[in-house]
XYZ file of C-alpha atoms in Angstrom:
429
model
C 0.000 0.000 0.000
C 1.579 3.150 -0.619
C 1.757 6.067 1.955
C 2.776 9.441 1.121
C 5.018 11.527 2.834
C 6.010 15.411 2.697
C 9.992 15.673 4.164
C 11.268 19.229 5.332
C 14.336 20.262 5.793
C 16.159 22.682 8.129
C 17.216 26.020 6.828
C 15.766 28.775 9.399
C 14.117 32.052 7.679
C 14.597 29.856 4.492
C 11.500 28.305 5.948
C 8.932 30.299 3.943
C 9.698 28.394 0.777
C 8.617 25.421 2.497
C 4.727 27.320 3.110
C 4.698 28.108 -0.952
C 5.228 24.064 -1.236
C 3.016 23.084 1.134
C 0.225 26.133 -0.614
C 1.116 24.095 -3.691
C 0.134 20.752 -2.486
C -3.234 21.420 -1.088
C -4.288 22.913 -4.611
C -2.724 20.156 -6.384
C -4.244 17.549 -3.443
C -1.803 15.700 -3.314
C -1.985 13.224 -0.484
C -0.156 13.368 3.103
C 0.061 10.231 5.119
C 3.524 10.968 6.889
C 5.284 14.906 7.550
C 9.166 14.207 8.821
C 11.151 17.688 9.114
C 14.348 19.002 11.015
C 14.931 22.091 12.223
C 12.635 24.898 10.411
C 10.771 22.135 8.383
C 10.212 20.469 11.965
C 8.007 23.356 13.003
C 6.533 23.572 9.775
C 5.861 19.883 9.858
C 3.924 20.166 12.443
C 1.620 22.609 11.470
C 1.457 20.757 7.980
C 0.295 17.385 10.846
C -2.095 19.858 12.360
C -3.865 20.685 8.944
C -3.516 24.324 9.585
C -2.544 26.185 6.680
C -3.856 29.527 7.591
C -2.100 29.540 10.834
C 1.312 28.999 9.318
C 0.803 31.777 6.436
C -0.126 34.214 9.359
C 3.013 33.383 11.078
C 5.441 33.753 8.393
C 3.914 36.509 6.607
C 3.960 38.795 9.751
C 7.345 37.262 10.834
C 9.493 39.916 13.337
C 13.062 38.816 14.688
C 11.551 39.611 17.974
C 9.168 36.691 17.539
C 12.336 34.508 16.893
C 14.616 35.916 19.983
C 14.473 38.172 22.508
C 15.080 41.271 21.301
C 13.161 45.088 20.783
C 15.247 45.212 17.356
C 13.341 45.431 14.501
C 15.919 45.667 11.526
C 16.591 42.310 10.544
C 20.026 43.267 9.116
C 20.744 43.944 12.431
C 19.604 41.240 14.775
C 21.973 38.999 12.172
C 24.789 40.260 13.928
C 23.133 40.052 16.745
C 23.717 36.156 16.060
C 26.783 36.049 15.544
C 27.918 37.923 17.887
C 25.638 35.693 20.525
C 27.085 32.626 19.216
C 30.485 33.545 20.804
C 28.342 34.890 24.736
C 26.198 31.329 24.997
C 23.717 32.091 22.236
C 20.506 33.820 21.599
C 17.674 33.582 23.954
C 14.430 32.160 21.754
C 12.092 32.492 24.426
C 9.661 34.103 22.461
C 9.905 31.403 19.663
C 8.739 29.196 21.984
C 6.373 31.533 23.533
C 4.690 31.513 19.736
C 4.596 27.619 19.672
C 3.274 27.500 22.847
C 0.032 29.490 21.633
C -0.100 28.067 18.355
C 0.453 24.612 17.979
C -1.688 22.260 19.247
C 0.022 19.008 20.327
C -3.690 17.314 21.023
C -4.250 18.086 17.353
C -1.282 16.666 15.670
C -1.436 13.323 18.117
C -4.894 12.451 16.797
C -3.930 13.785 13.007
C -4.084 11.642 10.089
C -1.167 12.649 9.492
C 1.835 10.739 11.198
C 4.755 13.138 12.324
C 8.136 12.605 13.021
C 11.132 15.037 13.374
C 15.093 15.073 14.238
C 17.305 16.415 17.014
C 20.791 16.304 18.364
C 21.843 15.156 21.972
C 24.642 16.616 23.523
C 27.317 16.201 24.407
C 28.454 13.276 22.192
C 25.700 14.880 19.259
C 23.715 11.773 19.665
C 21.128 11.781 16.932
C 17.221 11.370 18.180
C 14.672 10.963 15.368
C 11.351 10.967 16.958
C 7.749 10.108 16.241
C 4.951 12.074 17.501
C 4.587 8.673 19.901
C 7.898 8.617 21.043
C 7.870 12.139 22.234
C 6.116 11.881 25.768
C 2.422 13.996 26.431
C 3.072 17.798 26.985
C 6.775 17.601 25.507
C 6.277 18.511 21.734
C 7.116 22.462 21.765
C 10.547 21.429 24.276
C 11.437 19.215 21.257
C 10.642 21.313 18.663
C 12.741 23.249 20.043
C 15.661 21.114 19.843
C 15.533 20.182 17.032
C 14.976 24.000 15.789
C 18.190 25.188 18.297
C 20.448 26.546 15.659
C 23.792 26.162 18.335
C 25.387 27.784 18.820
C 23.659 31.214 17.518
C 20.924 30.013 19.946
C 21.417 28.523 22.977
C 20.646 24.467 23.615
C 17.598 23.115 24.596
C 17.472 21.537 27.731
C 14.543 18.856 28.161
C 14.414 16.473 31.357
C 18.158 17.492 32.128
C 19.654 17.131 28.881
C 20.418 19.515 26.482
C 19.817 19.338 22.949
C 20.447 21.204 19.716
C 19.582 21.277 16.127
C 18.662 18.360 13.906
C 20.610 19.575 11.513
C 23.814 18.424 13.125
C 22.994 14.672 11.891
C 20.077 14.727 9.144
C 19.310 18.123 7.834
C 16.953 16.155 5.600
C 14.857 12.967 7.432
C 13.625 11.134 4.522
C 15.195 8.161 6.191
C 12.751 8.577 9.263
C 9.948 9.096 6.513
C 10.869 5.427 5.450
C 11.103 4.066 8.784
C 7.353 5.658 9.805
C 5.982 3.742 6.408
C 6.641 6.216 3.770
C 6.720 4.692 0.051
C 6.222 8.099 -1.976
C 8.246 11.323 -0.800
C 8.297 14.738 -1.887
C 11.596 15.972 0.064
C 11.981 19.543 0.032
C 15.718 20.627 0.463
C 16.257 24.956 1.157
C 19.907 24.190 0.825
C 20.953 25.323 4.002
C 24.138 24.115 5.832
C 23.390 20.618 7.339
C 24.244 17.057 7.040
C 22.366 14.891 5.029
C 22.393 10.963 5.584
C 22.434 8.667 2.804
C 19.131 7.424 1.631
C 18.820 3.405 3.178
C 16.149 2.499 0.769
C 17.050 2.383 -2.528
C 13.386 1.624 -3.470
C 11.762 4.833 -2.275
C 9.861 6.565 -4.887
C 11.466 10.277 -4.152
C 10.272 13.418 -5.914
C 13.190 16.211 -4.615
C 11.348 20.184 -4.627
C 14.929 22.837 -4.465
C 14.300 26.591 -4.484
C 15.471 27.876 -8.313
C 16.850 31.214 -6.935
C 18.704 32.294 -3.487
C 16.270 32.413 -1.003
C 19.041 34.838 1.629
C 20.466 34.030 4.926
C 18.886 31.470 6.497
C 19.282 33.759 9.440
C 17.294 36.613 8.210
C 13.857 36.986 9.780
C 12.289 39.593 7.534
C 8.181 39.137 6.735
C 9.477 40.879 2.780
C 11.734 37.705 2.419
C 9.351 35.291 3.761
C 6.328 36.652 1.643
C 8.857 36.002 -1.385
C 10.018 32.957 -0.542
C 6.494 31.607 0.121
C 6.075 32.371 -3.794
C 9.215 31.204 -5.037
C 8.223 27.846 -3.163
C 4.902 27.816 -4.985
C 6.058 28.400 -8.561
C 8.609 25.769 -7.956
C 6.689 22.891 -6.840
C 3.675 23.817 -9.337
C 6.530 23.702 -12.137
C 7.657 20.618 -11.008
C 4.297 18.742 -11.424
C 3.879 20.514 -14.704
C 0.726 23.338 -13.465
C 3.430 25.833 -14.179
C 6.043 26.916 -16.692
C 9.075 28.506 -17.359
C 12.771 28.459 -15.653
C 13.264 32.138 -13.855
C 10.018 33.529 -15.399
C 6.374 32.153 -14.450
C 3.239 31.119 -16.802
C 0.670 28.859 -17.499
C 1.498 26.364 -20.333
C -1.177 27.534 -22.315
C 0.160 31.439 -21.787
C 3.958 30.416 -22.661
C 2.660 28.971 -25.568
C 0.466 31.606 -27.025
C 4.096 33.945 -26.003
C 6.088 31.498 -28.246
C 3.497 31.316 -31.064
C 3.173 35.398 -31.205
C 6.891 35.651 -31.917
C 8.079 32.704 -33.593
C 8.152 33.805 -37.069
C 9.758 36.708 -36.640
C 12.308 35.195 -34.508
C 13.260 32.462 -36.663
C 13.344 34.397 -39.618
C 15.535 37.090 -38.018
C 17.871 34.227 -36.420
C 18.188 32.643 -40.124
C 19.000 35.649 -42.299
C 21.292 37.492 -39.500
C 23.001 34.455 -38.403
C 22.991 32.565 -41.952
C 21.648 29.506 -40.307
C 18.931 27.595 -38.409
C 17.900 29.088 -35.246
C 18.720 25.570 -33.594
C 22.583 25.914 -34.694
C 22.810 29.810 -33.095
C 20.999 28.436 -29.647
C 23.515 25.437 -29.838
C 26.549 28.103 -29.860
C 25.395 29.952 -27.545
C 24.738 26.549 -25.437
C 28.649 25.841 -26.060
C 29.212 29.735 -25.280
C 27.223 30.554 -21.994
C 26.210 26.911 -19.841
C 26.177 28.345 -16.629
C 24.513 31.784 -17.425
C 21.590 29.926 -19.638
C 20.674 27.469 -16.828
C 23.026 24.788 -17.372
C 21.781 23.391 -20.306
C 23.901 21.207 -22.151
C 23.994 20.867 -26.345
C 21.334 18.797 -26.834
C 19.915 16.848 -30.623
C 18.181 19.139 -32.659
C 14.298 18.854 -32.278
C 11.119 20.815 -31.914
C 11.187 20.312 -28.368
C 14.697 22.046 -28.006
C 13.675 24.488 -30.351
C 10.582 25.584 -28.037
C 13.254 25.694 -25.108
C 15.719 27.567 -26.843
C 12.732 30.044 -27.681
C 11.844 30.025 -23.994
C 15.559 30.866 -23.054
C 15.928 33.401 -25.335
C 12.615 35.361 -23.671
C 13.983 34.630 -20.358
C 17.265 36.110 -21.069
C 15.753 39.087 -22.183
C 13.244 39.309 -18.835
C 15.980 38.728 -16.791
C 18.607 41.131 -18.534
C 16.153 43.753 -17.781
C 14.907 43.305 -14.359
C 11.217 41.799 -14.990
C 9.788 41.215 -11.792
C 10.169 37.446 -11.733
C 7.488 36.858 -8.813
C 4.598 37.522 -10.828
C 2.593 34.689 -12.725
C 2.486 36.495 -16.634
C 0.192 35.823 -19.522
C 2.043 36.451 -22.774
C 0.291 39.665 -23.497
C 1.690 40.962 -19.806
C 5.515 39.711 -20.586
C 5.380 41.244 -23.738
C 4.114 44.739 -22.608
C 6.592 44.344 -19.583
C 9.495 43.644 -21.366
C 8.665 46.548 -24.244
C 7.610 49.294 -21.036
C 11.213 47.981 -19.675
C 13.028 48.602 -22.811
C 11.578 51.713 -23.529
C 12.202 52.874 -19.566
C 15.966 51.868 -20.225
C 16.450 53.861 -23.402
C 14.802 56.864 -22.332
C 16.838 57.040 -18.937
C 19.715 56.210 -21.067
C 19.092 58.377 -24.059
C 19.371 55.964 -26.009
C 16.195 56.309 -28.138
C 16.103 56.944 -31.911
C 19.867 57.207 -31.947
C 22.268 56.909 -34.533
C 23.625 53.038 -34.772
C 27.416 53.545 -33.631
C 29.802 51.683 -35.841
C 32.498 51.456 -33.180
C 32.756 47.967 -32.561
C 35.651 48.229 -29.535
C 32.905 50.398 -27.769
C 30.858 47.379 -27.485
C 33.005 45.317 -25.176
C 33.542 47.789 -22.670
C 29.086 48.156 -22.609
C 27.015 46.440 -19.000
C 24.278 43.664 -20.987
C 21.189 46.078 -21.223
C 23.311 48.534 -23.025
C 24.546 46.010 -25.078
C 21.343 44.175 -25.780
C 20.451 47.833 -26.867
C 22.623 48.319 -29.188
C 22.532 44.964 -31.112
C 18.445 45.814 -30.873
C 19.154 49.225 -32.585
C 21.617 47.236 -35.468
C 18.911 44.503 -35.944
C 16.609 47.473 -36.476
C 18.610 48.909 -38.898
C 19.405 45.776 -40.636
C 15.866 44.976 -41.063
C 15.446 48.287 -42.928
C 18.819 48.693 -45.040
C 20.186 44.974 -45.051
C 23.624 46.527 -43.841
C 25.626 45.055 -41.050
C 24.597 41.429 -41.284
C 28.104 40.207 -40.890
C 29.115 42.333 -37.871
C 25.728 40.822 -36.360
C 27.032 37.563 -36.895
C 29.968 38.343 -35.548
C 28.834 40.247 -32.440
C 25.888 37.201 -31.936
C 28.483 34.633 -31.457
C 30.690 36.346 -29.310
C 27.770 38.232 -26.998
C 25.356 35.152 -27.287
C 23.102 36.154 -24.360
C 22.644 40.107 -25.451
C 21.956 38.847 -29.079
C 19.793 36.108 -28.007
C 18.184 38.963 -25.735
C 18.316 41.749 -28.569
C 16.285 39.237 -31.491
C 13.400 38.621 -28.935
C 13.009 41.651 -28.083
C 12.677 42.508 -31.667
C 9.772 39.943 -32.259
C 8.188 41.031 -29.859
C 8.579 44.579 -31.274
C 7.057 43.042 -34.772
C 4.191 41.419 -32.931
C 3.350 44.607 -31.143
C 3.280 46.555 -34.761
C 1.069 43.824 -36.456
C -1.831 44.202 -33.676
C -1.389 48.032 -34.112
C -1.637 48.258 -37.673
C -4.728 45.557 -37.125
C -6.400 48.053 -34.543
C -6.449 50.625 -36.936
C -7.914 49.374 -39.654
């Protein structure tokens, strides 16, 4: 019979992402038998084992570092030197931590949950790992070892529960998916916020595990700051909503049917301007620029030539473009919105810049000294004028395979351009 479990791991303030997951999973129902976590994803665990969404979104989203430790500091910049400079005095004093999961969660609840609930801690002094299930942990003890296994040592200071102290799970298995096994778990979606921990090997080579990692940096995993947490909460969502396919895109968000009518408005004109600037399919320039720019275009290796590339190559090349000038990347776009976006953007950039309606500069050493938007600029201004005149193909080809992303950037744009001037001249008829 399988059984379904959701595995959190530690990573403090990082914790937010986990919310956006678990917002995910309730809209995509999928189905929690088991919730295993360490650290951060501990007390998140156990709110996912209460069944109380709401109550969790209320407490990240108004999040204050003096919820977290005893402090009147607001500034979270601040209270993360604070940290480290308690780390070296005995550590910080989370009192009011456990104040807040004293009033919110509700151990009666989460013993008589459907949902089985397990988490890790450390015992000191010879860091003697405890995994726990919510029937191992004796009655009126589940904040004390939520606690421990949430005691970040030494920033904070141990946990001390029956005489012993204890500290942070994270010291032995930053990620229980082992526990998940051992409490009956055949599915797992394991949630890692790449935070500094240890993670044990997996025993069970047969586990069916679906892995959920954030796609940007979600920050210090020490700073407490409601902004963060509110963005991490929707970084967390997009990326498990991706992951099952609800979703599209790599650093850019849309439905499938919305990326799709985005590729379809622009695809013409892209290709065409890809095959007579570049003298060659569109898949050969994206495979250069594969060759030329791995890391920077999401790690993508070269890959056979095939519709399915193509599409992804297309996708890339809008992407590029968002990101090379500044698209707000937490906001879920239909392909009329990324268009008008990334035109409002360009348009911004050259009229802060001066840029518009200039003469194209033939100086091609000025180029190399240019930042990307300036660049992708100016190879939008020579595409412009190549499209008119049919001058300066070869220097395109030249400057495309040598500033792949800003070209790549620079002939979406310009689609995008042509797409905007079709509907126009339709409107006015």
């Amino acid at each position: 019979m399988a059984r379904y479990a959701l595995v959190l791991s530690g990573g403090g303030s990082r914790g937010a992402y986990e919310l956006g997951v678990w917002k995910a999973i309730r809209e995509l129902k999928l189905p929690i038998d088991i919730v295993t976590g360490t650290s951060i994803g501990a007390l998140n665990g156990a709110l996912v084992a209460q069944q109380q969404y709401e109550v969790a979104e209320q407490l990240w989203l108004n999040l204050d570092p003096s919820q977290v430790v005893k402090t009147e500091e607001k500034d979270p910049a601040v209270v993360f030197r604070m940290f480290l400079k308690d780390a070296f005095t005995g550590g910080a004093d989370t009192s009011p931590l456990e104040h807040m999961l004293r009033d919110h969660v509700d151990e009666a609840a989460i013993r008589s949950s459907p949902i089985r609930y397990g988490l890790v801690t450390v015992r000191l002094p010879l860091l003697q790992p405890v995994p726990v299930t919510i029937e191992e942990i004796p009655q009126g003890q589940l904040v004390d070892y939520l606690m421990a296994s949430a005691t970040v040592y030494p920033l904070f200071r141990p946990k001390e529960i029956e005489g012993r102290k204890y500290i942070d799970g994270g010291f032995h298995d930053n990620m229980p998916i082992n526990l998940a096994a051992e409490m009956g778990a055949t599915h797992i979606l394991a949630v890692n916020l790449k935070a500094v921990g240890r993670i044990q090997k997996i025993k069970n080579s047969k586990l069916n595990i679906i892995f959920i990692e954030p796609s940007r940096d979600l920050g210090s995993f020490l700073m407490f700051d409601k902004n963060l947490a509110r963005r991490n909460q929707i970084v967390g969502y997009f990326d498990t909503m991706k992951r099952f396919s609800k979703l599209v895109g790599g650093h850019f968000t849309f439905r499938p049917q919305e990326l799709n009518k985005l590729i379809e408005s622009i695809r013409r004109d892209h290709h065409r301007m890809v095959q007579t600037i570049l003298a060659g399919h569109p898949l050969a320039f994206f495979d250069t620029i594969r060759q030329l720019s791995k890391r920077r275009l999401f790690g993508h290796q070269p890959q056979k030539h095939n519709p399915t590339t193509a599409k992804r190559d297309l996708v890339r090349s809008l992407e590029i473009a968002g990101r090379i000038f500044e698209l707000d990347d937490l906001t879920l776009y239909t392909a009329h919105q990324y268009r008008r976006a990334l035109l409002r953007s360009v348009k911004e950039f050259r009229s802060m810049e001066q840029l518009h309606d200039r003469e194209v500069d033939p100086n091609f050493d000025r180029l190399l000294t240019m930042d990307k938007r300036r660049r992708t600029i100016d190879f939008l201004d020579r595409i412009e004028h190549y499209a008119r005149t049919k001058e300066g193909g070869t220097l395109l080809h030249a400057l495309g395979m040598v500033h792949a992303e800003a070209m790549s950037a620079a002939i979406s744009i310009y689609a995008i351009e042509q797409h905007a001037a079709r509907k126009k001249a339709a409107t006015s008829k």
